[in-house]
Coordinates of C-alpha atoms and ligand atoms in Angstrom, one line a residue:
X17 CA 0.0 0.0 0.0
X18 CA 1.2 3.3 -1.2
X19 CA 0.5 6.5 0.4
X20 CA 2.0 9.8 -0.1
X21 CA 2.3 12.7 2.6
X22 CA 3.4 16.7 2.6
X23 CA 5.4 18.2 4.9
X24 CA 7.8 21.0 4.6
X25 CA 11.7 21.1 5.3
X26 CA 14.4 23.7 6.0
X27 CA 18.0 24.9 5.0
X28 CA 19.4 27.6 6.6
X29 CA 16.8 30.4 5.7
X30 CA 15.0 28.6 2.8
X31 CA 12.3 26.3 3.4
X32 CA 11.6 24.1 0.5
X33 CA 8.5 21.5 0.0
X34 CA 8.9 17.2 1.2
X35 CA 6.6 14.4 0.5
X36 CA 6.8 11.4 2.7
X37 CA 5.9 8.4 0.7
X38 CA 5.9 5.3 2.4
X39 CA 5.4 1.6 1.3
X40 CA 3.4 -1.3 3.1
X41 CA 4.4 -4.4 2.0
X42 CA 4.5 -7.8 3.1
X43 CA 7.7 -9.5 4.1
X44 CA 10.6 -9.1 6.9
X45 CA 9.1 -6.4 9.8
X46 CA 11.0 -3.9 9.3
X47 CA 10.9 0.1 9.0
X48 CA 13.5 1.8 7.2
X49 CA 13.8 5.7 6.6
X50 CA 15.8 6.6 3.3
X51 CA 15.8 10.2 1.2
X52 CA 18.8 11.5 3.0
X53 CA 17.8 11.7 6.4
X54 CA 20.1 12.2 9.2
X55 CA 20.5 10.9 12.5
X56 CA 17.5 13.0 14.3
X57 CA 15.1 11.7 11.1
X58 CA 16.0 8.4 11.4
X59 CA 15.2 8.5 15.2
X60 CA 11.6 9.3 14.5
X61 CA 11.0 5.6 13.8
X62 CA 11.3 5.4 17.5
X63 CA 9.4 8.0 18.9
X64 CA 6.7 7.2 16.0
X65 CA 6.6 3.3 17.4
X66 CA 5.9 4.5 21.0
X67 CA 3.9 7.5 20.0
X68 CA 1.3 4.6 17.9
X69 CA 1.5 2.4 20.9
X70 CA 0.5 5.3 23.0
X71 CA -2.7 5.9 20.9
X72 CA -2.9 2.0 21.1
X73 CA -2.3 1.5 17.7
X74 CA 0.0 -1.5 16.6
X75 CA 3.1 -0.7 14.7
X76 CA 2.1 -2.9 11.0
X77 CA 3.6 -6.3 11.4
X78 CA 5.0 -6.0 7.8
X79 CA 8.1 -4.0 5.5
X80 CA 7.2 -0.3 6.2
X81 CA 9.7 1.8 4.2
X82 CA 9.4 5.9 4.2
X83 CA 10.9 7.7 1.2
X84 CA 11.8 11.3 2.1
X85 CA 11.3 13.5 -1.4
X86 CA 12.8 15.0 -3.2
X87 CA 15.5 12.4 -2.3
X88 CA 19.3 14.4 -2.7
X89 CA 18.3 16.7 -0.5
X90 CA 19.5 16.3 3.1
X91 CA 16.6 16.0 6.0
X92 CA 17.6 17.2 9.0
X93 CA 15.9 17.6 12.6
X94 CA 12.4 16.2 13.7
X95 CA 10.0 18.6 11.8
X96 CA 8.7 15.6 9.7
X97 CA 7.3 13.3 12.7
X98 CA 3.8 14.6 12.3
X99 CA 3.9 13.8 8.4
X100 CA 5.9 10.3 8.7
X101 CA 3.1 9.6 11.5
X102 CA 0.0 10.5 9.4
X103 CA 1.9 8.2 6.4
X104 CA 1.9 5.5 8.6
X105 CA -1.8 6.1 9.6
X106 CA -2.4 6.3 5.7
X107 CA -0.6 3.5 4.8
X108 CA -2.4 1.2 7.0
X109 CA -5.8 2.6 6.4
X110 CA -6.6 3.4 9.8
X111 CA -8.0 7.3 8.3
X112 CA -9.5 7.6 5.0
X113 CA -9.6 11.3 4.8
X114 CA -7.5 12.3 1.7
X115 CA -5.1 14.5 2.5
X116 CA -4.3 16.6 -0.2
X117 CA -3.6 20.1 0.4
X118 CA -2.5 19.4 3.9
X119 CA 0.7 19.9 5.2
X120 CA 2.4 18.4 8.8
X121 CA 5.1 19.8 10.6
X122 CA 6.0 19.1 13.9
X123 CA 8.2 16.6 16.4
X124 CA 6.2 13.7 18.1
X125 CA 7.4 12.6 21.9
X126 CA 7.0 9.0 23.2
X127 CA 4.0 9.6 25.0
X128 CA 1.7 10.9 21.6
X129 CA 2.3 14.9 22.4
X130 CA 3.6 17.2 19.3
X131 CA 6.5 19.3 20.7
X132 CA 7.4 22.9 19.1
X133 CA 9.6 22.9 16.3
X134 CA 12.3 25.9 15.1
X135 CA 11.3 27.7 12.3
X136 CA 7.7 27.3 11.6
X137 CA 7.5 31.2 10.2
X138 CA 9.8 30.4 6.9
X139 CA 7.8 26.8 6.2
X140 CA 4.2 28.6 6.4
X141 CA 5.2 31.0 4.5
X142 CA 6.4 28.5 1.9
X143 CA 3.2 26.5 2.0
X144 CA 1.5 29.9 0.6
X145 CA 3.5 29.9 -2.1
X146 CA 2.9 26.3 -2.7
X147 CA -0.9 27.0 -2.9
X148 CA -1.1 24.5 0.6
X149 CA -4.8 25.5 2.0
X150 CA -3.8 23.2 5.6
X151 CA -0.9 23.3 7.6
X152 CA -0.8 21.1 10.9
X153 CA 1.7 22.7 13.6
X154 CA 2.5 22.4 16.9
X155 CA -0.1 24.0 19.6
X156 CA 3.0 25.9 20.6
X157 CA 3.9 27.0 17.6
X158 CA 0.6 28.4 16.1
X159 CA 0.6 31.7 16.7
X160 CA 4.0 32.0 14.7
X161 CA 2.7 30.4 12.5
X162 CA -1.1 32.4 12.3
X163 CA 0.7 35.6 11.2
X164 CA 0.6 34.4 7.7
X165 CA -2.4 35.4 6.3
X166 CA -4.2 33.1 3.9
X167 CA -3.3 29.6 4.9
X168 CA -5.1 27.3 7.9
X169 CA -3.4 26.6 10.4
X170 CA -4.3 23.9 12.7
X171 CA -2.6 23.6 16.2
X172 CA -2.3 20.1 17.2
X173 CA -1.5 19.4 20.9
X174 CA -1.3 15.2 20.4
X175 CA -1.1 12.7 18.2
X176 CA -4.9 11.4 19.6
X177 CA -6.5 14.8 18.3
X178 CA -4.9 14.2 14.4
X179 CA -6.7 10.7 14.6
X180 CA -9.4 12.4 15.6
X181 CA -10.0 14.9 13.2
X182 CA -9.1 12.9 10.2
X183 CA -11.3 10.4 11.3
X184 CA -14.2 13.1 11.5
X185 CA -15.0 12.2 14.9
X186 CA -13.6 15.7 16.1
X187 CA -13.0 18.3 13.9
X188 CA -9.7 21.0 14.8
X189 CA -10.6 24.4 13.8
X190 CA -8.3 26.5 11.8
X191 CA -6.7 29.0 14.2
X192 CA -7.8 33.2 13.8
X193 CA -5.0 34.9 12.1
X194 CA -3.0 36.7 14.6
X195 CA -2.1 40.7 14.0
X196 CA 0.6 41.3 16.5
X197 CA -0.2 44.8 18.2
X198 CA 1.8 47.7 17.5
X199 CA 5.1 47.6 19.6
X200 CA 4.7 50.3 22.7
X201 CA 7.6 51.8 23.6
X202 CA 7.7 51.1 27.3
X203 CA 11.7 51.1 27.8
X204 CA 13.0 51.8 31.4
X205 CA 16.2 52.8 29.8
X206 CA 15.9 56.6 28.9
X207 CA 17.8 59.2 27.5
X208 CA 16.1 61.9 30.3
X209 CA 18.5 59.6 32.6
X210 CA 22.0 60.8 30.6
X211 CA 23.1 63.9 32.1
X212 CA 24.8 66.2 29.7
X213 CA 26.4 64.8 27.0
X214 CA 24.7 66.8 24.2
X215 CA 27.1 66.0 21.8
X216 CA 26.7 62.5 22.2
X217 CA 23.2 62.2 22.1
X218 CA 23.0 64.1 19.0
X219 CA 25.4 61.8 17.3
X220 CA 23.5 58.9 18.3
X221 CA 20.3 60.6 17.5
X222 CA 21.3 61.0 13.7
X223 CA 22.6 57.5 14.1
X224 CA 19.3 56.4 14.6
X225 CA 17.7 58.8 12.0
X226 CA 20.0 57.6 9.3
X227 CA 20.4 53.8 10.4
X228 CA 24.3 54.8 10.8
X229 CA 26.9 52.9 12.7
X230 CA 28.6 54.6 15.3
X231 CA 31.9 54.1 17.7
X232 CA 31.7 55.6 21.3
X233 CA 35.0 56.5 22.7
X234 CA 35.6 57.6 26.2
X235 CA 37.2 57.5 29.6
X236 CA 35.8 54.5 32.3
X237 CA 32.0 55.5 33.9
X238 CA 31.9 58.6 31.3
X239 CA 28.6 57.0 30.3
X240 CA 28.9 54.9 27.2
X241 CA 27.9 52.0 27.4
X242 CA 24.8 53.8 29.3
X243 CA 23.9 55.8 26.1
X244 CA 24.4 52.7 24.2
X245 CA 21.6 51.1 26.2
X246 CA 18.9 53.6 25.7
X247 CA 19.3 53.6 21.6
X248 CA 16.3 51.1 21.2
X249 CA 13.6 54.0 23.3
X250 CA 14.6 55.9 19.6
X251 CA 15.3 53.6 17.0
X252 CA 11.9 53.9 14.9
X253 CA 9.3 50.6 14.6
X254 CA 9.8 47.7 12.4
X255 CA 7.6 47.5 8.7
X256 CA 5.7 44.4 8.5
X257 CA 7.9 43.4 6.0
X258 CA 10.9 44.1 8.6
X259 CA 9.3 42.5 11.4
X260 CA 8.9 39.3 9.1
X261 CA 12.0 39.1 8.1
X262 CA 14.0 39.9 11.4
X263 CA 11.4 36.9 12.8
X264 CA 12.0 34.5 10.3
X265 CA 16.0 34.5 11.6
X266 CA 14.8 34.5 15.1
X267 CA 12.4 31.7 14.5
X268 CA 14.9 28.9 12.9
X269 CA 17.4 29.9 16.4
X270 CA 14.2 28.9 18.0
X271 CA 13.9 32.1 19.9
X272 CA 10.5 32.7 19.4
X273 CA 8.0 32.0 22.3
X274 CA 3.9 31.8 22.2
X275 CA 4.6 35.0 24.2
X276 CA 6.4 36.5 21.7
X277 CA 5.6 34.9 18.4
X278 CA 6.6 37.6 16.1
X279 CA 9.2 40.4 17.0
X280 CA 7.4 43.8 16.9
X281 CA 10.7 45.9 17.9
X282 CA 13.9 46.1 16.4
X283 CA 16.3 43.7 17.9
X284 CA 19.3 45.0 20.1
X285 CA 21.6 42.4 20.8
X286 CA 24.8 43.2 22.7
X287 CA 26.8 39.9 23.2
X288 CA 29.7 39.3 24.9
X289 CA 33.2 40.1 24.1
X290 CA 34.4 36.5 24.5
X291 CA 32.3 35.9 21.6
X292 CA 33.9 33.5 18.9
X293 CA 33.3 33.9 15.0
X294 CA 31.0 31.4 14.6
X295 CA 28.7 32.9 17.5
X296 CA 29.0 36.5 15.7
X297 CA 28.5 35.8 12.4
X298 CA 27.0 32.2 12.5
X299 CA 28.2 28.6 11.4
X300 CA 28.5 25.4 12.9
X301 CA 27.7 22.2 10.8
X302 CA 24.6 23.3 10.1
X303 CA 25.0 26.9 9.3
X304 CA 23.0 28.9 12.3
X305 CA 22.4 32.3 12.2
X306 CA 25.1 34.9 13.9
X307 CA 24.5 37.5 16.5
X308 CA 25.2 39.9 13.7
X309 CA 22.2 38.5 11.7
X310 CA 19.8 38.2 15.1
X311 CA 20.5 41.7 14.9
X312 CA 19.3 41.9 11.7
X313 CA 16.9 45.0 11.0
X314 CA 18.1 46.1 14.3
X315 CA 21.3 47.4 16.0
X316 CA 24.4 45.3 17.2
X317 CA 26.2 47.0 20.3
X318 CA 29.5 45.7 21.0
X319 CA 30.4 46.7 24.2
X320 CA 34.6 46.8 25.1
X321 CA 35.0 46.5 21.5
X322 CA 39.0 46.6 21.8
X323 CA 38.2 43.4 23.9
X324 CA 36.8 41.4 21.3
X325 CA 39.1 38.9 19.8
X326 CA 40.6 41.0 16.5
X327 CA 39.7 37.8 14.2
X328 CA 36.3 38.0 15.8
X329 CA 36.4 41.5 14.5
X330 CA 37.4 41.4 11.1
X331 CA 34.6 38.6 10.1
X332 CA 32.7 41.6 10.4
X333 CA 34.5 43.9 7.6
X334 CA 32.5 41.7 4.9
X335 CA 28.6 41.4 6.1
X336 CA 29.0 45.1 7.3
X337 CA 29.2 45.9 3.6
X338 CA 27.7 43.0 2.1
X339 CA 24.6 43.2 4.7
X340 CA 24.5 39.2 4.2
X341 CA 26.8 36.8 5.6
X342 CA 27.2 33.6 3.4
X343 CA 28.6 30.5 4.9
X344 CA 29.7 27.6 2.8
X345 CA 29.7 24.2 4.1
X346 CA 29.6 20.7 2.0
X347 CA 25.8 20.1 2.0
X348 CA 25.3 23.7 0.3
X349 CA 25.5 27.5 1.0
X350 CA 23.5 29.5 3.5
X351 CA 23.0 32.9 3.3
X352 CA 21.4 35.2 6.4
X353 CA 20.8 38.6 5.6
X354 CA 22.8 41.5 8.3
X355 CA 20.9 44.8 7.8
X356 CA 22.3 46.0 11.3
X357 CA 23.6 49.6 12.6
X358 CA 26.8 48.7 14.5
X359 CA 27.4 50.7 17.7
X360 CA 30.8 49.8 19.1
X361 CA 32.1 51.5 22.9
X362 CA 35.7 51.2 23.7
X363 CA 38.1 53.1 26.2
X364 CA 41.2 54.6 24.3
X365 CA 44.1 52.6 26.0
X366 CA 44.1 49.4 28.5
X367 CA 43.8 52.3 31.8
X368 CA 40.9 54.2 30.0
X369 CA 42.3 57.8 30.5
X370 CA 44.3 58.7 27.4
X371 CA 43.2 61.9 25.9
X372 CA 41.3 62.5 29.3
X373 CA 41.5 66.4 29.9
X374 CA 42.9 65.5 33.9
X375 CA 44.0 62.5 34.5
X376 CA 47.5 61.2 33.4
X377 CA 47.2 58.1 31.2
X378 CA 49.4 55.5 32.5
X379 CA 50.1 53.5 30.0
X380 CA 53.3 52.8 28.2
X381 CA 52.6 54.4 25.0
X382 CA 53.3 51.2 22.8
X383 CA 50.4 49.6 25.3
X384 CA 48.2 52.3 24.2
X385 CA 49.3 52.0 20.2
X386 CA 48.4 48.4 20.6
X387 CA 45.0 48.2 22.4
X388 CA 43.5 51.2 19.5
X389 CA 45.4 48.9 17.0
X390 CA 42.9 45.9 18.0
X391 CA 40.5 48.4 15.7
X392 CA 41.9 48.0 12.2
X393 CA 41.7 51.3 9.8
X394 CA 39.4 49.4 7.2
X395 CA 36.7 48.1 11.0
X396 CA 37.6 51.7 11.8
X397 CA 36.6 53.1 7.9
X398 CA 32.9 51.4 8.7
X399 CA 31.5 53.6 11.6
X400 CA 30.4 56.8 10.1
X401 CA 30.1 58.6 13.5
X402 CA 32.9 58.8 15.8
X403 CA 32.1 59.8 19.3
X404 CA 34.2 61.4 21.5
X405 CA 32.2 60.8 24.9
X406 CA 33.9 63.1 27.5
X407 CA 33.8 62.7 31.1
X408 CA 30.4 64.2 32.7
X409 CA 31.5 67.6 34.5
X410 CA 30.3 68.1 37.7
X411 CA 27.6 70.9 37.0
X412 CA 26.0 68.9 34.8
X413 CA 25.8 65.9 37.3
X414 CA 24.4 67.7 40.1
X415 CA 22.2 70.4 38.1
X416 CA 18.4 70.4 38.7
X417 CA 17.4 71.2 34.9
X418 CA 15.4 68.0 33.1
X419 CA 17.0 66.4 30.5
X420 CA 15.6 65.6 26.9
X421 CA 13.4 62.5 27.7
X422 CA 14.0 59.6 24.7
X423 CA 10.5 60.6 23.3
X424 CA 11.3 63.8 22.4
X425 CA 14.1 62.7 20.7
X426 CA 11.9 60.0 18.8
X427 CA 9.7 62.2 17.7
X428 CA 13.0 64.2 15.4
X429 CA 13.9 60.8 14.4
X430 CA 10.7 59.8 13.5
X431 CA 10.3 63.0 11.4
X432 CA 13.5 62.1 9.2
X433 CA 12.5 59.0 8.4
X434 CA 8.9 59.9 7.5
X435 CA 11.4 61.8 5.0
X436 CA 13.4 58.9 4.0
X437 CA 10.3 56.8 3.6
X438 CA 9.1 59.4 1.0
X439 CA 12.2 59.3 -0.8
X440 CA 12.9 56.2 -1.1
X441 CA 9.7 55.2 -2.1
X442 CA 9.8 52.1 -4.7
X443 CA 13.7 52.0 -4.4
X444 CA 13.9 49.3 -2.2
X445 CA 16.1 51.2 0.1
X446 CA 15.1 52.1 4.0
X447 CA 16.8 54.7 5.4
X448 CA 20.2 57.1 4.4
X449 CA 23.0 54.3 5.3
X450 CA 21.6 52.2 3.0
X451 CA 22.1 54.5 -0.4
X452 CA 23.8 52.3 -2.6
X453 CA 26.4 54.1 -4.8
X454 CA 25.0 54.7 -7.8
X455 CA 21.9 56.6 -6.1
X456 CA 24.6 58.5 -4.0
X457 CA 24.8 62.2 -6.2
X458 CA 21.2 61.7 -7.1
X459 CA 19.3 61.3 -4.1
X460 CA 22.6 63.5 -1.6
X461 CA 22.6 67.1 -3.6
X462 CA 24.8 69.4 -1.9
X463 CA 25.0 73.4 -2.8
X464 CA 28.4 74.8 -3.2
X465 CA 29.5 75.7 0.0
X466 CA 28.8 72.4 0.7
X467 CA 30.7 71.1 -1.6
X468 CA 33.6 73.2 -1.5
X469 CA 33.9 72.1 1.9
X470 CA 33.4 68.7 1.5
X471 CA 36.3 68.4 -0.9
X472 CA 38.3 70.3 1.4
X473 CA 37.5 67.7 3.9
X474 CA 38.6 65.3 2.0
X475 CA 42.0 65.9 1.5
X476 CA 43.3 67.8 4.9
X477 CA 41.8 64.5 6.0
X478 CA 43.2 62.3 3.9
X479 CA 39.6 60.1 3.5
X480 CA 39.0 57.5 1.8
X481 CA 36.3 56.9 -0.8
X482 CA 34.4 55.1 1.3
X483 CA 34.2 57.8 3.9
X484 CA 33.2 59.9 1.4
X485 CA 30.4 58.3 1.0
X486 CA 29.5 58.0 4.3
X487 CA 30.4 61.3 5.6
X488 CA 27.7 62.3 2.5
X489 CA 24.8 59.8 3.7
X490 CA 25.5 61.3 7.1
X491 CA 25.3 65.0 5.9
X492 CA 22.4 63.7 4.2
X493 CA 20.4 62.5 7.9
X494 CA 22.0 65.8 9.2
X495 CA 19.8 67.3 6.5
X496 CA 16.9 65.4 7.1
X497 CA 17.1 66.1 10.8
X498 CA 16.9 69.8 9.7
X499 CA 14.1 69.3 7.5
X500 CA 16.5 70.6 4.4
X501 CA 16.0 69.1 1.2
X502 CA 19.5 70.2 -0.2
X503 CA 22.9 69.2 2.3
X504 CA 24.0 72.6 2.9
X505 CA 27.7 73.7 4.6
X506 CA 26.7 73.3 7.9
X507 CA 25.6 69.7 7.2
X508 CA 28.7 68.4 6.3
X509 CA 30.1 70.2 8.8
X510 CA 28.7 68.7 11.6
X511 CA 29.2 65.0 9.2
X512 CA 32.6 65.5 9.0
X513 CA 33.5 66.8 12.6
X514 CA 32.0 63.1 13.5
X515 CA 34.8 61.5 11.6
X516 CA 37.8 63.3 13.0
X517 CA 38.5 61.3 16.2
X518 CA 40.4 58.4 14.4
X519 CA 43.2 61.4 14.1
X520 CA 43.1 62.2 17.4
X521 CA 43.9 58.5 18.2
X522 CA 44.8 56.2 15.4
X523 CA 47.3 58.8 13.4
X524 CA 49.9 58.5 16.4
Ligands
ATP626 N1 26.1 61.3 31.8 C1 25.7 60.6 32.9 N2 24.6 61.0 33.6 C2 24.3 60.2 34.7 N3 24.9 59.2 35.1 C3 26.0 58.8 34.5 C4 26.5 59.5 33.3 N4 27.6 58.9 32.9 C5 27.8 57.8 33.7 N5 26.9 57.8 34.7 C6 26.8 56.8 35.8 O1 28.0 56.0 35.7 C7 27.7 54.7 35.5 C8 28.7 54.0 34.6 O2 28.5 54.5 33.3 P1 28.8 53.5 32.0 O3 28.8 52.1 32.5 O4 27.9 53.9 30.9 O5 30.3 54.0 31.7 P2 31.2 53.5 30.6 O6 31.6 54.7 29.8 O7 30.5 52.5 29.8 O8 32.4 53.0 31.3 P3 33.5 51.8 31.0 O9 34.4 52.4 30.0 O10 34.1 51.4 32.3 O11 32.7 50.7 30.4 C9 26.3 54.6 35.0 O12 25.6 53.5 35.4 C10 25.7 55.9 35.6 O13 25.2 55.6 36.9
MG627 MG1 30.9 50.5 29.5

């Protein structure tokens, strides 16, 4: 007896469509799972033995063999227990329902229960395509999975309610389709908390306007890694689209909860120094996603940067450009997209006080060389904002007067992208960091002060042509911040000043 199955499968990012065929026949018992499956696929004939025992149903005394299809394409993980159970169920005739236009993913325990599976988001939204009308997931999993609009979605607690409903006796109902409410911004962390440092917060306020990466340099306690912190109370909401994509990542990591099924706010992640390359930008045998693509949509703060291991650091050079970090491995390629704003914090030297205005640095000045050196020029070339976070003077510590509270600050960064939106319209692009080159002298006209100084710029500092661009895109926010349609002297003024500090303390 022949009976054929659909369930859906996954690599890297891409999800891509799997029958289960299976074949009754007489002869030696036996049950044998071919179609490249790997060790977790060929488990399931375990779990699928106990899990028919526990619905006290006999595993067929007879040659059971499951195909997985297409068959040169490897199977990995337990997403296909639900549909390898259901051929089974087929293949012996114990439901007659025809099954066509139904689609089961999801892992089966011992005891009959369906168990949550990583990335649910991708497959559903595969099954669209595939014109599938009925996919079965795990109960835990549904309300992933019920964001996508136009398919069924069926949440299946146990193996006892599939029976159920294909034998008619009780029918599942298709889940509602779940709109995930606006994100609120109810950070704790605010920018009202920051005393003084104007300059700072206006640099990270047309980071955040522009999507710009930005390097915070500063003395120990001067607040850095604090004003770091408070960058996701102004960083404006995802798109749809955004919040799809972002969630997709975070759904094959199986980060997703029923709590939190789809992510509503751009992701801040802000790992460790002790980080390795793999854990930053992904891999393993199975290529998983990176912090820098966890980030992605979102902003990556690396915290101590001049800790991180330098390798570590230089992966980055690549998907910082690239916004897409492609890892090759012998079963195929995987490539997770990196849309992220970078926002390193580092102290100047292994003591933290070169360069402060009182205190004596006192480290040996090859010491110091070294530690900026951890930061190569082309890492360095990538952050369009420099930051020069001074220590906090006193007055401003203990004075009485309010500080800007992160809402006000949204609503100017809200403003300039409302700008970028309408620019950009149709183009593909999101904000001002994401110009690509040959858009730059269309869509960044400067008058001619503006560009009189810019070219000055450019040679007393000796810039490169990638700074040049980014100095523009960052004259260009400065712009939009101003509500000016053309990027006028002051503009790239106030762009350039932002790149200076890598003279101050790389030209040594
Ligand atoms: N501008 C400020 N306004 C109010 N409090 C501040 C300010 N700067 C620093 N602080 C206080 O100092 C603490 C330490 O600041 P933070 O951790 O941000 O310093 P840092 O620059 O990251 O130092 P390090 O270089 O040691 O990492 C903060 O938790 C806060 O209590
Ligand atoms: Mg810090």
């Amino acid at each position: 007896m022949f009976a054929k199955v659909s369930s859906l499968g996954l690599f890297g990012l891409n999800a891509f469509p799997v029958d289960v065929e299976i074949d009754i026949s007489r002869g030696n018992p036996q049950f044998e799972v071919v179609g490249l499956p790997d060790t977790v696929v060929k488990e399931s004939r375990e779990r699928i033995r106990a899990a028919l025992r526990s619905c006290s149903i006999s595993f067929p005394v007879a040659s059971v063999m499951i195909n997985l299809a297409p068959a040169d394409t490897k199977k990995s993980g337990s997403v296909h227990d639900m549909a390898i159970f259901m051929a089974i169920l087929r293949g012996m005739r114990m439901i007659s329902e025809d099954l066509e236009g139904c689609s089961f993913i999801g892992e089966i325990s011992l005891n009959g229960d369906i168990r949550r599976i990583n990335g649910v988001l991708p497959m559903v939204m595969l099954a669209r395509e595939l014109g599938i009308k009925s996919v079965f997931v795990p109960a835990d999993n549904a309300k992933e999975a019920s964001v996508i609009d136009g398919v069924d979605i069926y949440a299946v607690n146990n193996a006892e309610e599939l029976i159920r409903h294909f034998r008619n006796e009780e029918l599942l109902t298709p889940c509602e389709h779940y709109t995930p409410p606006e994100a609120a911004y109810n950070e704790t962390l605010d920018f009202a908390d920051v005393r003084g440092q104007q300059s700072a917060k206006k640099a990270l306020e047309i980071a955040a306007a522009g999507g710009h990466n930005a390097l915070l340099i500063g003395s120990p306690g001067s607040g850095k890694s604090m004003l770091a912190k408070r960058m996701p109370s102004i960083l404006p909401p995802l798109t749809f689209e955004e919040a799809l994509e972002t969630t997709k990542i975070h759904s094959i990591s199986g980060l997703l909860t029923p709590e939190t099924p789809i992510i509503t706010k751009r992701p801040f992640r802000s790992p460790h120094h002790t980080i390795s390359s793999a854990g930053l930008a992904g891999g393993g045998s199975i290529p998983h996603p990176g912090e820098v693509s966890l980030a992605h949509n979102g902003l990556l703060f690396l915290d101590e940067l001049a800790e991180f291991d330098r390798k570590t650091l230089e992966i980055l050079r690549q998907p910082l450009e690239d916004r897409k970090v492609t890892i090759a491995r012998a079963s195929g390629t995987i490539t997770y997209p990196c849309t992220i704003m970078l926002i390193g914090a580092m102290n100047p030297c292994p003591c933290g006080y070169y360069g402060h205005p009182k205190r004596k640095c006192i480290c040996p000045k090859n010491k110091v060389a070294g530690y900026l050196s951890k930061i190569s020029g082309p890492l360095l070339d990538r952050f369009d904002l420099h930051i020069e976070v001074a220590p906090v003077e006193f007055g401003d510590l203990s004075s009485k007067s309010k500080e800007e509270s992160s809402a006000e600050i949204r609503k100017r960064v809200m403003a300039a992208r409302a700008i970028q939106e309408e620019r950009f319209k149709g183009t593909g692009i999101a904000c001002n960091a994401l110009i690509t080159p040959d858009k730059l002298q269309e869509l960044c006209p400067m008058d001619d002060a503006a560009e009189t100084l810019m070219k000055n710029v450019f040679d007393r500092l000796g810039l490169s042509a990638r700074a040049y661009d980014r100095i523009l895109k960052v004259s260009r926010t400065i712009a939009d911040i101003d509500g000016s349609e053309v990027i006028r002297k002051q503009h790239v003024a106030e762009a350039a000043q932002f790149r200076s500090l890598d003279r101050k303390y790389w030209a040594e």
